């Protein structure tokens, strides 16, 4: 495993590569994000991490951009490249593809309110003794 000096990073992008997201193109999305970051010369400003399941399988393929905490849904390679160009390159989040955004806590975006089915909260699972 390589270790990078992360000083100077402006964004951390988490790309879900859990089972459902992989079946919905997670590997292609990961490669498209990394290629677009390189093409735009953003390597010193953006760090990417391939993750396992992020728990939003109904939104596959999921991509999360920090520090804004924006959870993007239904990413394709083309959409992911647009997120890299607009959000990471120009500072303009693509809220029409966002389900959640961090505003002191994760909140549904207007698009998420229309499209994201509500699921059980982890606290509801914990109250019933179910591990989330």
Coordinates of C-alpha atoms in Angstrom, one line a residue:
X1 CA 0.0 0.0 0.0
X2 CA 1.4 3.4 -1.0
X3 CA 1.3 6.4 1.4
X4 CA 0.9 9.9 0.1
X5 CA 1.6 13.2 1.7
X6 CA -2.0 14.5 1.8
X7 CA -1.1 18.1 2.7
X8 CA -2.6 20.4 0.1
X9 CA -5.5 18.1 -0.7
X10 CA -8.7 20.0 -1.2
X11 CA -11.1 17.0 -1.8
X12 CA -11.3 13.4 -0.8
X13 CA -13.5 11.3 -3.1
X14 CA -14.9 8.0 -1.8
X15 CA -16.1 5.7 -4.6
X16 CA -18.2 2.7 -3.6
X17 CA -16.9 -0.6 -4.9
X18 CA -19.2 -2.8 -2.8
X19 CA -21.1 -5.6 -4.5
X20 CA -24.1 -3.6 -5.7
X21 CA -22.1 -0.6 -6.9
X22 CA -19.7 -2.9 -8.7
X23 CA -22.7 -4.4 -10.5
X24 CA -23.7 -0.9 -11.4
X25 CA -20.3 0.1 -12.9
X26 CA -18.3 1.0 -9.8
X27 CA -15.0 -0.1 -11.3
X28 CA -15.6 1.9 -14.5
X29 CA -16.7 4.9 -12.4
X30 CA -13.5 4.6 -10.3
X31 CA -11.3 4.6 -13.4
X32 CA -13.2 7.5 -15.0
X33 CA -12.8 9.6 -11.9
X34 CA -9.1 8.9 -11.7
X35 CA -8.6 9.5 -15.4
X36 CA -10.4 12.8 -15.3
X37 CA -8.5 14.0 -12.3
X38 CA -5.3 13.2 -14.1
X39 CA -6.5 14.8 -17.3
X40 CA -7.4 18.0 -15.5
X41 CA -4.1 18.1 -13.5
X42 CA -6.0 17.8 -10.2
X43 CA -3.8 15.0 -8.7
X44 CA -2.3 17.3 -6.1
X45 CA -5.7 18.5 -5.0
X46 CA -7.9 15.4 -5.0
X47 CA -7.4 12.1 -3.3
X48 CA -9.6 9.1 -4.2
X49 CA -10.4 6.0 -2.2
X50 CA -12.2 2.9 -3.4
X51 CA -14.5 1.7 -0.6
X52 CA -16.6 -1.2 0.2
X53 CA -20.4 -0.8 0.7
X54 CA -21.5 2.6 1.9
X55 CA -25.0 1.4 2.7
X56 CA -26.9 3.2 -0.1
X57 CA -27.3 0.3 -2.5
X58 CA -30.5 1.8 -4.0
X59 CA -28.3 4.8 -5.1
X60 CA -25.6 2.6 -6.8
X61 CA -23.1 3.6 -7.9
X62 CA -22.4 6.0 -5.0
X63 CA -19.6 8.6 -4.9
X64 CA -19.0 10.8 -1.8
X65 CA -17.0 14.1 -2.0
X66 CA -15.5 15.6 1.1
X67 CA -15.1 18.0 2.8
X68 CA -18.6 19.0 1.6
X69 CA -20.0 15.6 2.4
X70 CA -22.0 15.4 -0.8
X71 CA -23.3 11.9 -1.6
X72 CA -23.8 11.5 -5.3
X73 CA -26.1 8.7 -6.6
X74 CA -26.4 6.7 -9.8
X75 CA -22.9 7.6 -11.0
X76 CA -21.9 6.5 -14.4
X77 CA -18.4 7.1 -15.9
X78 CA -19.9 10.1 -17.8
X79 CA -21.6 11.6 -14.7
X80 CA -18.6 11.0 -12.6
X81 CA -16.3 12.9 -15.1
X82 CA -18.8 15.8 -15.0
X83 CA -18.6 15.8 -11.1
X84 CA -14.8 15.9 -11.4
X85 CA -14.9 18.8 -13.8
X86 CA -17.7 20.9 -12.1
X87 CA -17.4 20.1 -8.4
X88 CA -13.7 19.3 -8.0
X89 CA -12.3 21.5 -10.8
X90 CA -14.6 24.5 -10.7
X91 CA -16.1 24.3 -7.2
X92 CA -19.7 23.8 -8.4
X93 CA -21.4 20.8 -6.8
X94 CA -23.8 18.8 -9.1
X95 CA -26.7 18.9 -6.7
X96 CA -29.1 17.4 -9.2
X97 CA -27.3 14.1 -8.7
X98 CA -26.9 14.5 -4.9
X99 CA -28.8 12.6 -2.3
X100 CA -27.2 14.0 0.8
X101 CA -25.1 17.0 1.7
X102 CA -23.4 17.8 5.0
X103 CA -24.8 20.9 6.7
X104 CA -23.6 20.3 10.3
X105 CA -25.3 16.9 9.8
X106 CA -26.2 14.9 6.7
X107 CA -29.4 16.2 5.2
X108 CA -31.4 15.2 2.1
X109 CA -30.8 17.5 -0.8
X110 CA -33.9 18.6 -2.7
X111 CA -33.2 16.0 -5.3
X112 CA -32.8 13.4 -2.6
X113 CA -36.1 14.3 -1.0
X114 CA -37.8 13.5 -4.4
X115 CA -35.8 10.4 -5.3
X116 CA -34.1 8.7 -2.3
X117 CA -36.3 6.0 -0.7
X118 CA -36.1 6.3 3.1
X119 CA -34.5 3.4 4.9
X120 CA -34.0 2.5 8.5
X121 CA -31.8 4.7 10.5
X122 CA -28.8 3.0 12.2
X123 CA -30.3 4.2 15.5
X124 CA -33.5 2.3 14.7
X125 CA -31.5 -0.9 14.0
X126 CA -29.5 -0.4 17.2
X127 CA -32.7 0.0 19.2
X128 CA -33.9 -3.4 17.9
X129 CA -30.5 -5.0 18.4
X130 CA -29.7 -5.3 14.7
X131 CA -26.2 -4.5 13.6
X132 CA -26.1 -2.0 10.8

